[in-house]
mmCIF file of C-alpha atoms and ligand atoms in Angstrom:
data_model
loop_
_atom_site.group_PDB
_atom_site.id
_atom_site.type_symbol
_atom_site.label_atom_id
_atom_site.label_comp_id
_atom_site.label_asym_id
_atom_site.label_seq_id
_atom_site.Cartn_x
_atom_site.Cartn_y
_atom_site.Cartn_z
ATOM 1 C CA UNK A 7 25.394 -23.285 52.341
ATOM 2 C CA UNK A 8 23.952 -21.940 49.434
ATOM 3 C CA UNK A 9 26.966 -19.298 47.156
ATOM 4 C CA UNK A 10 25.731 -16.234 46.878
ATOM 5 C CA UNK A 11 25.644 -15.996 43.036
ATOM 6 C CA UNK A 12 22.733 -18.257 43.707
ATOM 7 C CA UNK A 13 19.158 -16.306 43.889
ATOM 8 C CA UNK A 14 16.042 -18.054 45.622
ATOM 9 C CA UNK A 15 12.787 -17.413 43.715
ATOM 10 C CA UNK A 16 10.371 -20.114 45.759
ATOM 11 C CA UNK A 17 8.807 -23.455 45.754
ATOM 12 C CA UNK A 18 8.946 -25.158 42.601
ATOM 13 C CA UNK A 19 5.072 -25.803 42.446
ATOM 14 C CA UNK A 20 4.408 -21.953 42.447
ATOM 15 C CA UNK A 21 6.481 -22.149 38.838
ATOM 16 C CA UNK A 22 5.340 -24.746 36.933
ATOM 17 C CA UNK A 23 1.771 -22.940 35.710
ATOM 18 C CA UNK A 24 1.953 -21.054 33.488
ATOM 19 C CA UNK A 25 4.358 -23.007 31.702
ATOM 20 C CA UNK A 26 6.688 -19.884 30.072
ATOM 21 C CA UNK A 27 6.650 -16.369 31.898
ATOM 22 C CA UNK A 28 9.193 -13.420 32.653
ATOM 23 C CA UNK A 29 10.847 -12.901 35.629
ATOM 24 C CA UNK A 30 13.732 -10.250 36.672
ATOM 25 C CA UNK A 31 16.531 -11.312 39.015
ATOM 26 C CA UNK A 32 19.445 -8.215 40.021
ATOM 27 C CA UNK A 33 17.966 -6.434 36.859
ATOM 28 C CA UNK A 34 18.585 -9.656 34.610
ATOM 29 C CA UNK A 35 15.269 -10.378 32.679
ATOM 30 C CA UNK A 36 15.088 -14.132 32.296
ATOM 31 C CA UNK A 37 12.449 -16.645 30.611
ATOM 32 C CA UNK A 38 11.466 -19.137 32.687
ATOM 33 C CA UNK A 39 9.927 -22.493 31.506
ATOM 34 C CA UNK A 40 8.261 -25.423 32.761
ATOM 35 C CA UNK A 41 7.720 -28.804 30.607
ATOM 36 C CA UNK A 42 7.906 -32.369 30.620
ATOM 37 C CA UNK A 43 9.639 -32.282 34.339
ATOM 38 C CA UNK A 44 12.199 -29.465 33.513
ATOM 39 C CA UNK A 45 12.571 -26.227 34.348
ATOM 40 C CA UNK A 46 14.363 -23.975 31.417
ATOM 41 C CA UNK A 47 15.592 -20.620 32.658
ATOM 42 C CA UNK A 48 16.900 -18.433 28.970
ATOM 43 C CA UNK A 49 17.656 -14.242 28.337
ATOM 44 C CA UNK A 50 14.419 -12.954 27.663
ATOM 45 C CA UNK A 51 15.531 -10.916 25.439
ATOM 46 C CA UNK A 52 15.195 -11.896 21.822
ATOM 47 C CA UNK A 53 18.252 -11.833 19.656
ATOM 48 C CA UNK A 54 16.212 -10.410 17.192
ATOM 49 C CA UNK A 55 15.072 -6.708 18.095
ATOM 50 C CA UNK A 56 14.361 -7.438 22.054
ATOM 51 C CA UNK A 57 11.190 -9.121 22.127
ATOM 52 C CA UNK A 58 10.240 -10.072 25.483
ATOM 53 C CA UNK A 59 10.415 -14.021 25.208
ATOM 54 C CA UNK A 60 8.903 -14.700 28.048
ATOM 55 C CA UNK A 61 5.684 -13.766 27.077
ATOM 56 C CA UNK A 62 6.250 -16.015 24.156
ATOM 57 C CA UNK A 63 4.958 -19.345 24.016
ATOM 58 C CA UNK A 64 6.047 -22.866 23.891
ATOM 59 C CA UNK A 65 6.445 -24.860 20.844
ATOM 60 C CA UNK A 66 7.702 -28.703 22.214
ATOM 61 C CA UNK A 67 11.500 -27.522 23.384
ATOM 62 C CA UNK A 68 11.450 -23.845 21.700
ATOM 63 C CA UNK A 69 10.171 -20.404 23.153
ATOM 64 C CA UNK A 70 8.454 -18.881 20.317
ATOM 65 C CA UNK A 71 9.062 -15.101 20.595
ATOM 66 C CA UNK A 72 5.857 -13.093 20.818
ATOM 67 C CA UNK A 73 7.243 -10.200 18.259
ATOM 68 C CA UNK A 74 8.421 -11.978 15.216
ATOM 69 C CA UNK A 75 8.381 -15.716 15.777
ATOM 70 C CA UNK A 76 12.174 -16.809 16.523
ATOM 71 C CA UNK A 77 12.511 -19.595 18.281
ATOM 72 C CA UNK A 78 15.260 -20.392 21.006
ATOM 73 C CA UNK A 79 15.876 -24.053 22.990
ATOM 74 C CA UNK A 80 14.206 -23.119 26.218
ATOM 75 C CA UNK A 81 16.685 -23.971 28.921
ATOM 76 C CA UNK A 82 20.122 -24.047 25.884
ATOM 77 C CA UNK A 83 18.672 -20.436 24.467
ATOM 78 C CA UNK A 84 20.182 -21.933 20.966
ATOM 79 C CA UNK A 85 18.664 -21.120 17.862
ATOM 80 C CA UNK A 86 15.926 -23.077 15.950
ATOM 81 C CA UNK A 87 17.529 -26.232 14.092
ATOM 82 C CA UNK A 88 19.505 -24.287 10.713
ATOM 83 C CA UNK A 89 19.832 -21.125 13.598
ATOM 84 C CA UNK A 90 21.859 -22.602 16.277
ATOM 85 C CA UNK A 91 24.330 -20.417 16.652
ATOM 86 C CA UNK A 92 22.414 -17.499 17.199
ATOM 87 C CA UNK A 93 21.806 -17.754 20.560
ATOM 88 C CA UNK A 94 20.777 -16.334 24.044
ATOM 89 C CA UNK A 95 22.083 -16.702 27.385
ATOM 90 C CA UNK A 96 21.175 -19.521 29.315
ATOM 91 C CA UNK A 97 21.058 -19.743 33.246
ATOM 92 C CA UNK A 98 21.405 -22.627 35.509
ATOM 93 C CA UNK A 99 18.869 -23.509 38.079
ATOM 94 C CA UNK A 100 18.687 -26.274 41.189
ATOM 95 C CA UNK A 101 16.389 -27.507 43.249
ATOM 96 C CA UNK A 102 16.975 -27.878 46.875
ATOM 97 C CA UNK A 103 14.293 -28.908 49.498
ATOM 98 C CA UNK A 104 11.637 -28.039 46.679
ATOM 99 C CA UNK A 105 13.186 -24.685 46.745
ATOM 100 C CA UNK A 106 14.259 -23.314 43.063
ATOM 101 C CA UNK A 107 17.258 -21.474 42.526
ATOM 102 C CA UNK A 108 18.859 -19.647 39.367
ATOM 103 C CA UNK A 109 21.961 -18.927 38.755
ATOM 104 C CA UNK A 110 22.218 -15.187 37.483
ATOM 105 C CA UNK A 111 25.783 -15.322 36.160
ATOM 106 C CA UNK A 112 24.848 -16.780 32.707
ATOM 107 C CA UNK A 113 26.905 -20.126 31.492
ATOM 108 C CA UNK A 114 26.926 -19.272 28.018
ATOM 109 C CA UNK A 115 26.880 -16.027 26.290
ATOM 110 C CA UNK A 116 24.565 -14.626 23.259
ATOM 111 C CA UNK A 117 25.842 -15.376 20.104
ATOM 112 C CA UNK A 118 24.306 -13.038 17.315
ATOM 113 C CA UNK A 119 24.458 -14.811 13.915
ATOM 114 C CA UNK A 120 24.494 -12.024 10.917
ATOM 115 C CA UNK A 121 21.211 -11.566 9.599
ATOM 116 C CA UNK A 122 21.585 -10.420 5.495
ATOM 117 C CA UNK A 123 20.083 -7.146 5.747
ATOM 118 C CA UNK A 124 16.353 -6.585 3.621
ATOM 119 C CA UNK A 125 17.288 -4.959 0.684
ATOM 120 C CA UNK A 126 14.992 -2.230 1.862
ATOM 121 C CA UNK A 127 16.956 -1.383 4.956
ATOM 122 C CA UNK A 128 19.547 -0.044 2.717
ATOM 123 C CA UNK A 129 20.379 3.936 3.204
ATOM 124 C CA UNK A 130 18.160 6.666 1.849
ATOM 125 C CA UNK A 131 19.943 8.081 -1.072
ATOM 126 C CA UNK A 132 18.415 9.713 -3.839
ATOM 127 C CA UNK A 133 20.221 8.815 -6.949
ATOM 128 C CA UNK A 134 21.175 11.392 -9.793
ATOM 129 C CA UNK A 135 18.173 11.482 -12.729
ATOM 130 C CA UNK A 136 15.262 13.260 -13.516
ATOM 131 C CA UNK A 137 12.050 13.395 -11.673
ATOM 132 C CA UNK A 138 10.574 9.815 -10.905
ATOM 133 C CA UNK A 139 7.013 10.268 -10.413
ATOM 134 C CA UNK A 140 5.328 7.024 -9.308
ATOM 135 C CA UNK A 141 1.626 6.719 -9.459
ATOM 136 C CA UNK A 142 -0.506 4.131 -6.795
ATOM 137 C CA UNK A 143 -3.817 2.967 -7.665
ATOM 138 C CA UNK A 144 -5.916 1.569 -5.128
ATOM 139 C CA UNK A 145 -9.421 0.873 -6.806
ATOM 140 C CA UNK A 146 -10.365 -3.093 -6.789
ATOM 141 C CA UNK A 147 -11.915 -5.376 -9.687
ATOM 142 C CA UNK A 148 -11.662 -8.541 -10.784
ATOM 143 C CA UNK A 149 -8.484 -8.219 -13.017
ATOM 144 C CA UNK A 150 -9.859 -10.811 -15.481
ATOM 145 C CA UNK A 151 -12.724 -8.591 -16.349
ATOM 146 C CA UNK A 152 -11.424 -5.305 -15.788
ATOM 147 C CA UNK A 153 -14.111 -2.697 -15.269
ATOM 148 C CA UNK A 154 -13.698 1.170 -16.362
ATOM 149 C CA UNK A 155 -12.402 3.043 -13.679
ATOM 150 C CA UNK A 156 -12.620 6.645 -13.154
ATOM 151 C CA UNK A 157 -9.934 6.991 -10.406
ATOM 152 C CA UNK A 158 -7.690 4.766 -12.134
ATOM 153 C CA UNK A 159 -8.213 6.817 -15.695
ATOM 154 C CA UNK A 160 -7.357 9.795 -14.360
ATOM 155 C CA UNK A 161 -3.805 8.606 -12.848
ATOM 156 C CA UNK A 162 -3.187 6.995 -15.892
ATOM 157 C CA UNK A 163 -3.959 10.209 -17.552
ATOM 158 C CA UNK A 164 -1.324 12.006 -14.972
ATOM 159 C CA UNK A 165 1.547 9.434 -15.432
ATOM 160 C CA UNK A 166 1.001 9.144 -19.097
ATOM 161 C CA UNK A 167 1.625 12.939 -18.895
ATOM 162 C CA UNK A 168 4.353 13.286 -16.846
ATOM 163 C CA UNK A 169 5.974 10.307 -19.089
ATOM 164 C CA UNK A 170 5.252 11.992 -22.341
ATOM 165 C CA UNK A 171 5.336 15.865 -22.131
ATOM 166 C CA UNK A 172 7.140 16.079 -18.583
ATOM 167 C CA UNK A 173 9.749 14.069 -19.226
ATOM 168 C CA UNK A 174 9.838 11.783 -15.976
ATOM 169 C CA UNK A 175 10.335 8.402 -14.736
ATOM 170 C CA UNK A 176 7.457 7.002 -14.014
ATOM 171 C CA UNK A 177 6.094 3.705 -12.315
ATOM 172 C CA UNK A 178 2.265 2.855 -11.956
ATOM 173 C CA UNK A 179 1.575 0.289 -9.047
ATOM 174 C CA UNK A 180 -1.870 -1.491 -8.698
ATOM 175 C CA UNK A 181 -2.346 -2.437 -5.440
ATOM 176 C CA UNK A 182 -5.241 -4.711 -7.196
ATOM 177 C CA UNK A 183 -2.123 -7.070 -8.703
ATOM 178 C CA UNK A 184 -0.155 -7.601 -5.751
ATOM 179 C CA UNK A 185 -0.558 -9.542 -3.271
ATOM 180 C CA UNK A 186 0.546 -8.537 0.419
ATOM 181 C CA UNK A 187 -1.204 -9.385 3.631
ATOM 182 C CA UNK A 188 -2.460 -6.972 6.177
ATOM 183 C CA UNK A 189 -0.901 -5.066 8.917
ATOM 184 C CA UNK A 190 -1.049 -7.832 11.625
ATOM 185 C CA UNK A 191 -0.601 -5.550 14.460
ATOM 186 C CA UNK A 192 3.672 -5.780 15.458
ATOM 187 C CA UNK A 193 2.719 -1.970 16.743
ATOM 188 C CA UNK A 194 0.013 -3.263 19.515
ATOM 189 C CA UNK A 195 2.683 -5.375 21.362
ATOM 190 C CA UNK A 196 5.288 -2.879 21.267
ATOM 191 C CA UNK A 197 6.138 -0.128 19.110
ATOM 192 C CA UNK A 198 9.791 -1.637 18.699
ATOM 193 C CA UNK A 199 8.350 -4.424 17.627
ATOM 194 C CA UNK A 200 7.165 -2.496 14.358
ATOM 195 C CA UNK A 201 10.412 -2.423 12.349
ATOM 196 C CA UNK A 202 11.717 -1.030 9.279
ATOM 197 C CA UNK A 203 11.900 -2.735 6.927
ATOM 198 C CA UNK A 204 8.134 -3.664 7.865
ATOM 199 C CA UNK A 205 8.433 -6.718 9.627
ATOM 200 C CA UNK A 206 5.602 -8.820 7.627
ATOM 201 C CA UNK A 207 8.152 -7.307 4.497
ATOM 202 C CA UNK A 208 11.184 -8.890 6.350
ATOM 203 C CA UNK A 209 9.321 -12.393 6.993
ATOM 204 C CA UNK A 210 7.580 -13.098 4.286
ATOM 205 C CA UNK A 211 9.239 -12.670 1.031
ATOM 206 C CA UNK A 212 6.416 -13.320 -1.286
ATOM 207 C CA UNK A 213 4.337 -10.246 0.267
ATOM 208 C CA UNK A 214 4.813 -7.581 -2.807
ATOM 209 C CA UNK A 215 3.914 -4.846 -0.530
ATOM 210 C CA UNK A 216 7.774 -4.559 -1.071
ATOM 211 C CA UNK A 217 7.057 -3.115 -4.064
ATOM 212 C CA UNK A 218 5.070 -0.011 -2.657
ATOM 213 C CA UNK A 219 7.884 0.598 0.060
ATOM 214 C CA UNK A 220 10.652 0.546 -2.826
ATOM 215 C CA UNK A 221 9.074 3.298 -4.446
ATOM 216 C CA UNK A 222 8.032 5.210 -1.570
ATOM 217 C CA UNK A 223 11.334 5.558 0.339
ATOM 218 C CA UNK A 224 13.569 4.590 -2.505
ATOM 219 C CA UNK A 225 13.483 5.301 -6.080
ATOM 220 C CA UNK A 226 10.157 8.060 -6.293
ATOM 221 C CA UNK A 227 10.293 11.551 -6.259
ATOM 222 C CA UNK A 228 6.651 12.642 -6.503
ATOM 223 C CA UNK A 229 4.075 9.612 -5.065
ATOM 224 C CA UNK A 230 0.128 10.513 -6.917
ATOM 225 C CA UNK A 231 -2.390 8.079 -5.343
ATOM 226 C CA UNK A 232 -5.765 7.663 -7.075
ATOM 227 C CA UNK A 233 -8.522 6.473 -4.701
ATOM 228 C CA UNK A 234 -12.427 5.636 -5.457
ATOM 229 C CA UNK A 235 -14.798 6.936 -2.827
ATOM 230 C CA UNK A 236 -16.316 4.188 -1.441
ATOM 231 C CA UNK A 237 -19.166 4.935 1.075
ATOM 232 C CA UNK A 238 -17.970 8.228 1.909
ATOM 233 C CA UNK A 239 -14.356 6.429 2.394
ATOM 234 C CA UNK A 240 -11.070 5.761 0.540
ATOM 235 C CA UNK A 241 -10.784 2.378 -1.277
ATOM 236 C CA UNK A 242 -10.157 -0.434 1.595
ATOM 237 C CA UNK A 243 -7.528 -1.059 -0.729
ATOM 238 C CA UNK A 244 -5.846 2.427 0.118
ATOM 239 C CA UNK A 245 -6.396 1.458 4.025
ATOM 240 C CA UNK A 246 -4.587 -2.195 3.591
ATOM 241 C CA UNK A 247 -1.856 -0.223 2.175
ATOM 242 C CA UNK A 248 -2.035 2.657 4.494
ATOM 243 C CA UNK A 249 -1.787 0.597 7.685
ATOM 244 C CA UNK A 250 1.490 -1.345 6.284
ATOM 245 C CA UNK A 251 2.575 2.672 6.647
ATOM 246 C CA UNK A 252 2.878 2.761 10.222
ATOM 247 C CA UNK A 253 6.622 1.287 10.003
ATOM 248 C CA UNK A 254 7.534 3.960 8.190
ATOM 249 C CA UNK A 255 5.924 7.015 10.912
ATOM 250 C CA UNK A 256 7.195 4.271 13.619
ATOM 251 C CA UNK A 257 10.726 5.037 12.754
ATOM 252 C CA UNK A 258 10.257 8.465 13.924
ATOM 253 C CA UNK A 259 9.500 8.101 16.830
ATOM 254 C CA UNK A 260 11.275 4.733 17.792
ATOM 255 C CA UNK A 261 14.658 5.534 15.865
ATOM 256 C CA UNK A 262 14.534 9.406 15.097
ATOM 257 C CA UNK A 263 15.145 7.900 11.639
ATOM 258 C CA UNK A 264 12.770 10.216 8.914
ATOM 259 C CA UNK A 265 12.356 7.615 5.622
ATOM 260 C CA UNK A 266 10.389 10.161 3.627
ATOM 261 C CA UNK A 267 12.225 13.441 2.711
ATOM 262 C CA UNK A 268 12.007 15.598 -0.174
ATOM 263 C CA UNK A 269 9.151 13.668 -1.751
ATOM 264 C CA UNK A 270 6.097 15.246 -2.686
ATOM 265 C CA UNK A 271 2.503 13.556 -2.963
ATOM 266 C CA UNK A 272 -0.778 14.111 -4.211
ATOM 267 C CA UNK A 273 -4.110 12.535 -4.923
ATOM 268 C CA UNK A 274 -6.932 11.903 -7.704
ATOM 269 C CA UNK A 275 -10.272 11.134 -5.910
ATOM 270 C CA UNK A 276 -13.258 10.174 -7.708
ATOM 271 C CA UNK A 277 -16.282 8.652 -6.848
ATOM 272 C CA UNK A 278 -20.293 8.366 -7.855
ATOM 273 C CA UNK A 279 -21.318 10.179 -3.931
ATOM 274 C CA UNK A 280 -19.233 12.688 -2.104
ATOM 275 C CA UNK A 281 -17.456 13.148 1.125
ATOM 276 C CA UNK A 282 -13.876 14.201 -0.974
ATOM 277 C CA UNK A 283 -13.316 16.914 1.407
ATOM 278 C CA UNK A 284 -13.070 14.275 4.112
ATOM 279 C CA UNK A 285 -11.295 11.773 2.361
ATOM 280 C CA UNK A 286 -8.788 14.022 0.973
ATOM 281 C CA UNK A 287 -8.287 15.652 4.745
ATOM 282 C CA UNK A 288 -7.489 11.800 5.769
ATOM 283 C CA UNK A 289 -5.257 11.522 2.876
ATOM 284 C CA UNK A 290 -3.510 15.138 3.289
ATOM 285 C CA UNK A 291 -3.084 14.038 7.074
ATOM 286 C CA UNK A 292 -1.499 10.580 6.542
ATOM 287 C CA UNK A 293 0.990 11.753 3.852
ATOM 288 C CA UNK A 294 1.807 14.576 6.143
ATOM 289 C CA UNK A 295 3.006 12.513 8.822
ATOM 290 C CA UNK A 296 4.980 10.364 6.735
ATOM 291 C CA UNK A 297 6.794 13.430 5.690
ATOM 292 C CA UNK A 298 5.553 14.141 2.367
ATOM 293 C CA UNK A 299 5.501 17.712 1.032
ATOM 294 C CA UNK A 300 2.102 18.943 -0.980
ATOM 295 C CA UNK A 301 1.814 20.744 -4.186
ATOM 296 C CA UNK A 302 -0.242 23.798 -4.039
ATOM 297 C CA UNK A 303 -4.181 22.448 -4.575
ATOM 298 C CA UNK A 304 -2.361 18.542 -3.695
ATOM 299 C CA UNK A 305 -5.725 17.002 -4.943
ATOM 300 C CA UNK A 306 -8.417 16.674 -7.628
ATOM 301 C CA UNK A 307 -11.365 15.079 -6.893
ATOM 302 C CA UNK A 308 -14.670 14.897 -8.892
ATOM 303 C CA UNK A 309 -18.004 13.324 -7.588
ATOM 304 C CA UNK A 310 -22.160 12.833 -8.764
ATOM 305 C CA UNK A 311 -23.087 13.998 -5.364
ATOM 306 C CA UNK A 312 -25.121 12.430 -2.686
ATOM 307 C CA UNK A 313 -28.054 11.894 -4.400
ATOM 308 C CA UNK A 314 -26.788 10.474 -7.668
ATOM 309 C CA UNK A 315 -27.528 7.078 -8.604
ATOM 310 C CA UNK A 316 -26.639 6.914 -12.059
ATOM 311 C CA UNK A 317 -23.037 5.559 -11.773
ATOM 312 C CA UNK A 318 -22.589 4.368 -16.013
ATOM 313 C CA UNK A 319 -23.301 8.695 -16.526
ATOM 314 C CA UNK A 320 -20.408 9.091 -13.780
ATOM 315 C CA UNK A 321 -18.168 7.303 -16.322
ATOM 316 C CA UNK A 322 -18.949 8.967 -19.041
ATOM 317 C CA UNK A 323 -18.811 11.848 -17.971
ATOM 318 C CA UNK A 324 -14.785 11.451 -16.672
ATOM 319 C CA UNK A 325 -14.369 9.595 -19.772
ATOM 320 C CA UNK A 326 -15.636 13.353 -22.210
ATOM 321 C CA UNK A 327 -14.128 15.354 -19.405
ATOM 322 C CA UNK A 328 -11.064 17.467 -20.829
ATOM 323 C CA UNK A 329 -11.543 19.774 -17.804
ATOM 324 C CA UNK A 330 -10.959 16.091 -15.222
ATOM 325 C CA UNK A 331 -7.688 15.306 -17.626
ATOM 326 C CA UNK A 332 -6.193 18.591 -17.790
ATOM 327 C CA UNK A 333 -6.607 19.116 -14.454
ATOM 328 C CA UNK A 334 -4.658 15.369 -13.483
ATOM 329 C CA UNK A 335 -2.028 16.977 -16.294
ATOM 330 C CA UNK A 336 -1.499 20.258 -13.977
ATOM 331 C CA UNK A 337 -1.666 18.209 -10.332
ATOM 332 C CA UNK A 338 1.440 15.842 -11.855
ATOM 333 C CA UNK A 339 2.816 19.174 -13.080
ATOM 334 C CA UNK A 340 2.522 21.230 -10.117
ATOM 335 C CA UNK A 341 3.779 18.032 -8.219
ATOM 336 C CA UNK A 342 6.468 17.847 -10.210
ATOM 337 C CA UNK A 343 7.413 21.498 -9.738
ATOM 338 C CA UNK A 344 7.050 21.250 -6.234
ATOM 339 C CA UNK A 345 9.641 18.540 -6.392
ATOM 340 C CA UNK A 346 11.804 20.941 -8.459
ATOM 341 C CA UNK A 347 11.628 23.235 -5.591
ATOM 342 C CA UNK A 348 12.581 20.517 -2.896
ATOM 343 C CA UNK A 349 15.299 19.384 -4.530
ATOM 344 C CA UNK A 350 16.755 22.933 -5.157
ATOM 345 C CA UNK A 351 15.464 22.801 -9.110
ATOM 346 C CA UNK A 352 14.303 25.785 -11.202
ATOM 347 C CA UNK A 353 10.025 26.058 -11.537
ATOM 348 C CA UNK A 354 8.372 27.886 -14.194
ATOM 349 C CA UNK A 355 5.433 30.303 -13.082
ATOM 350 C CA UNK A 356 2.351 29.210 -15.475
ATOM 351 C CA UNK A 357 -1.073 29.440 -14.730
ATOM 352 C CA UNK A 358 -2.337 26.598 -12.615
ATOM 353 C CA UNK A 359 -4.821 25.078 -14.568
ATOM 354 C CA UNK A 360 -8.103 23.380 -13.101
ATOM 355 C CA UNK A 361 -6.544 22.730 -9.145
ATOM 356 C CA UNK A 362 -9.060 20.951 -6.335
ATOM 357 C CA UNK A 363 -12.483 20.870 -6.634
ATOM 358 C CA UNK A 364 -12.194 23.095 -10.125
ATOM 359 C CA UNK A 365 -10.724 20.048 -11.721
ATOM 360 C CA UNK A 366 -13.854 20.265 -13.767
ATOM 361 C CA UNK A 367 -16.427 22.809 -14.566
ATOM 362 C CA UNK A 368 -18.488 23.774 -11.116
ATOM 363 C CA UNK A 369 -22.259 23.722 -11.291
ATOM 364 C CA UNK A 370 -23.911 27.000 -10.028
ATOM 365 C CA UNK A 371 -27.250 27.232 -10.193
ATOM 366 C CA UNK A 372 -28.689 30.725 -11.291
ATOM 367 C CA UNK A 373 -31.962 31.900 -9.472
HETATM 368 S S1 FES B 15 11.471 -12.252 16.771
HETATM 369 FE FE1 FES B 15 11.960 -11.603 18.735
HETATM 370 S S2 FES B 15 12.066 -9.463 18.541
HETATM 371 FE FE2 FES B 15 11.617 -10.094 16.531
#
């Protein structure tokens, strides 16, 4: 007579295909494999952050989890080879009359081996200094022959300023130079399987998006992106980077845990057609539900209009426009104030000086 820790869950032909799958016994989620002859029966719960690993896959004796990649010995639920200690539970099964049976009561126990934390997991703390404004340009060229670029002038123009006559800290970041891949997606199997520290960040250390997160969450106090207007759009640039974003919102919701706090951001858009209004909406938006703060007028923006063609007039005329550089000047200025006021500093009350849409002189027709 069968013991009663013993559960029956069928004939053994009904779970050989598929190969791997889930199954839940008295509330005990288990991975259940079938290879070479042998049935494997493993927690399905990944030591990791709790992927499901039975809706993994099979690679020769290892369950591949389907968030991040671990691996675990399919009926030993030991670590890759160089892991083995971090392990999950295995179960024992029998076979009896072609019945299958598991074993619920688990015959070893999981073993988490102490993963060295990312560096960028570390806790929010803003350390003592003066304002550290960082500036993030997302235009593309070929960085062997650099082009002139009208976005990227203009932040250049802001950080220079804050640097020089401001007296900040400040950091310009190219997205152009580094090299990170794109957001693969953790968020569409589960949204705990989008982690902070981003979890392509936390695999793969040669993605430099790392650098972008540092300065987000970390070290910057004001954040001024600069963005091209491409077909009516941001830079796909600003996208790639935007979408690696969603770890930080994730946290939110998943962990209550707000990354972004007390930082203020803003933007420079530029571009030969329009559509800034809609692009800067998308950008306000985003920020916003990172949990950046705005300045007042958070963006300038100049453009040719719909109709213009003549793209090498476009540069010139940023390059001979004082009104386009004063006006980055005041939007790092009133950034910076605005991170004054956040971080319980003084402000002074001067004129703002060419805000929005008035970052330049404004054409009006007269009849
Ligand atoms: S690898 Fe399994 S949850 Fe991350």
């Amino acid at each position: 007579m069968l013991n009663e820790k013993w559960h029956k869950l069928g004939g053994i032909d009904d779970f050989k295909v598929p190969s791997l799958r889930e199954i839940t016994i008295n509330n005990t989620p288990i991975a259940l494999s079938y290879q070479n002859g042998e049935f494997g029966a493993i927690s399905n719960i990944c030591n990791h952050v709790g992927g499901p690993l039975g809706q993994g896959r099979l690679d020769g004796d290892y369950i591949v989890c389907p968030w991040h990649n671990w691996k675990f010995h399919r009926t030993k639920g030991s670590g890759e080879p160089g892991f083995e200690q971090d392990k999950v539970p295995q179960y024992e099964l029998k076979i009896e009359n072609g019945i299958l049976y598991i074993n619920t009561e688990s015959i070893t126990s999981r073993h988490k081996t102490p993963h060295p934390p990312h560096p960028l997991a570390r806790k929010v703390k803003r350390e003592e200094g003066k304002i550290r404004v960082v500036g993030i340009s997302t235009t593309i060229m070929d960085s062997e022959n650099p082009r002139y670029s009208t976005s990227d002038k203009l932040l250049e123009v802001a950080i220079n300023h804050a640097k020089k006559e401001l007296g900040a800290e400040t950091l310009l970041i190219k997205l152009n130079d580094l090299k990170f891949r794109a957001c693969e997606g953790y968020y569409s199997k589960s949204a705990a399987a989008c982690t902070w520290p981003c979890s392509i960040t936390q695999m793969d250390e040669t993605d430099q998006l790392a650098q972008v997160y540092e300065a987000l969450i970390h070290w910057g106090d004001v954040i001024i992106v600069s963005t091209p207007l491409r077909w009516g759009a941001a830079s796909s640039l600003y996208y790639k980077m935007a979408e690696r974003m969603n770890c930080i919102q994730n946290q939110v919701t998943i962990a209550d845990k707000v990354l972004i706090q007390n930082k203020v951001a803003a933007f420079i858009i530029t571009g030969g057609q329009d559509n800034i209004q809609d692009v800067a909406g998308h950008m306000l938006g985003f920020f916003a539900e990172l949990g950046f703060a705005f300045p007042p007028f958070p963006y300038i923006a100049h453009s040719r209009g719909w109709s213009a063609e003549d793209m090498e007039n476009n540069m010139d005329y940023v390059k001979n426009s004082s009104d386009l550089k004063d006006g980055a000047k005041d939007l790092v200025k009133r950034s910076m104030e605005m991170s004054e006021i956040i971080l319980g500093r003084k402000i002074s009350k001067e004129k703002i000086t060419h805000p929005g849409r008035k970052a330049q002189s404004l054409h009006v027709e007269k009849k």
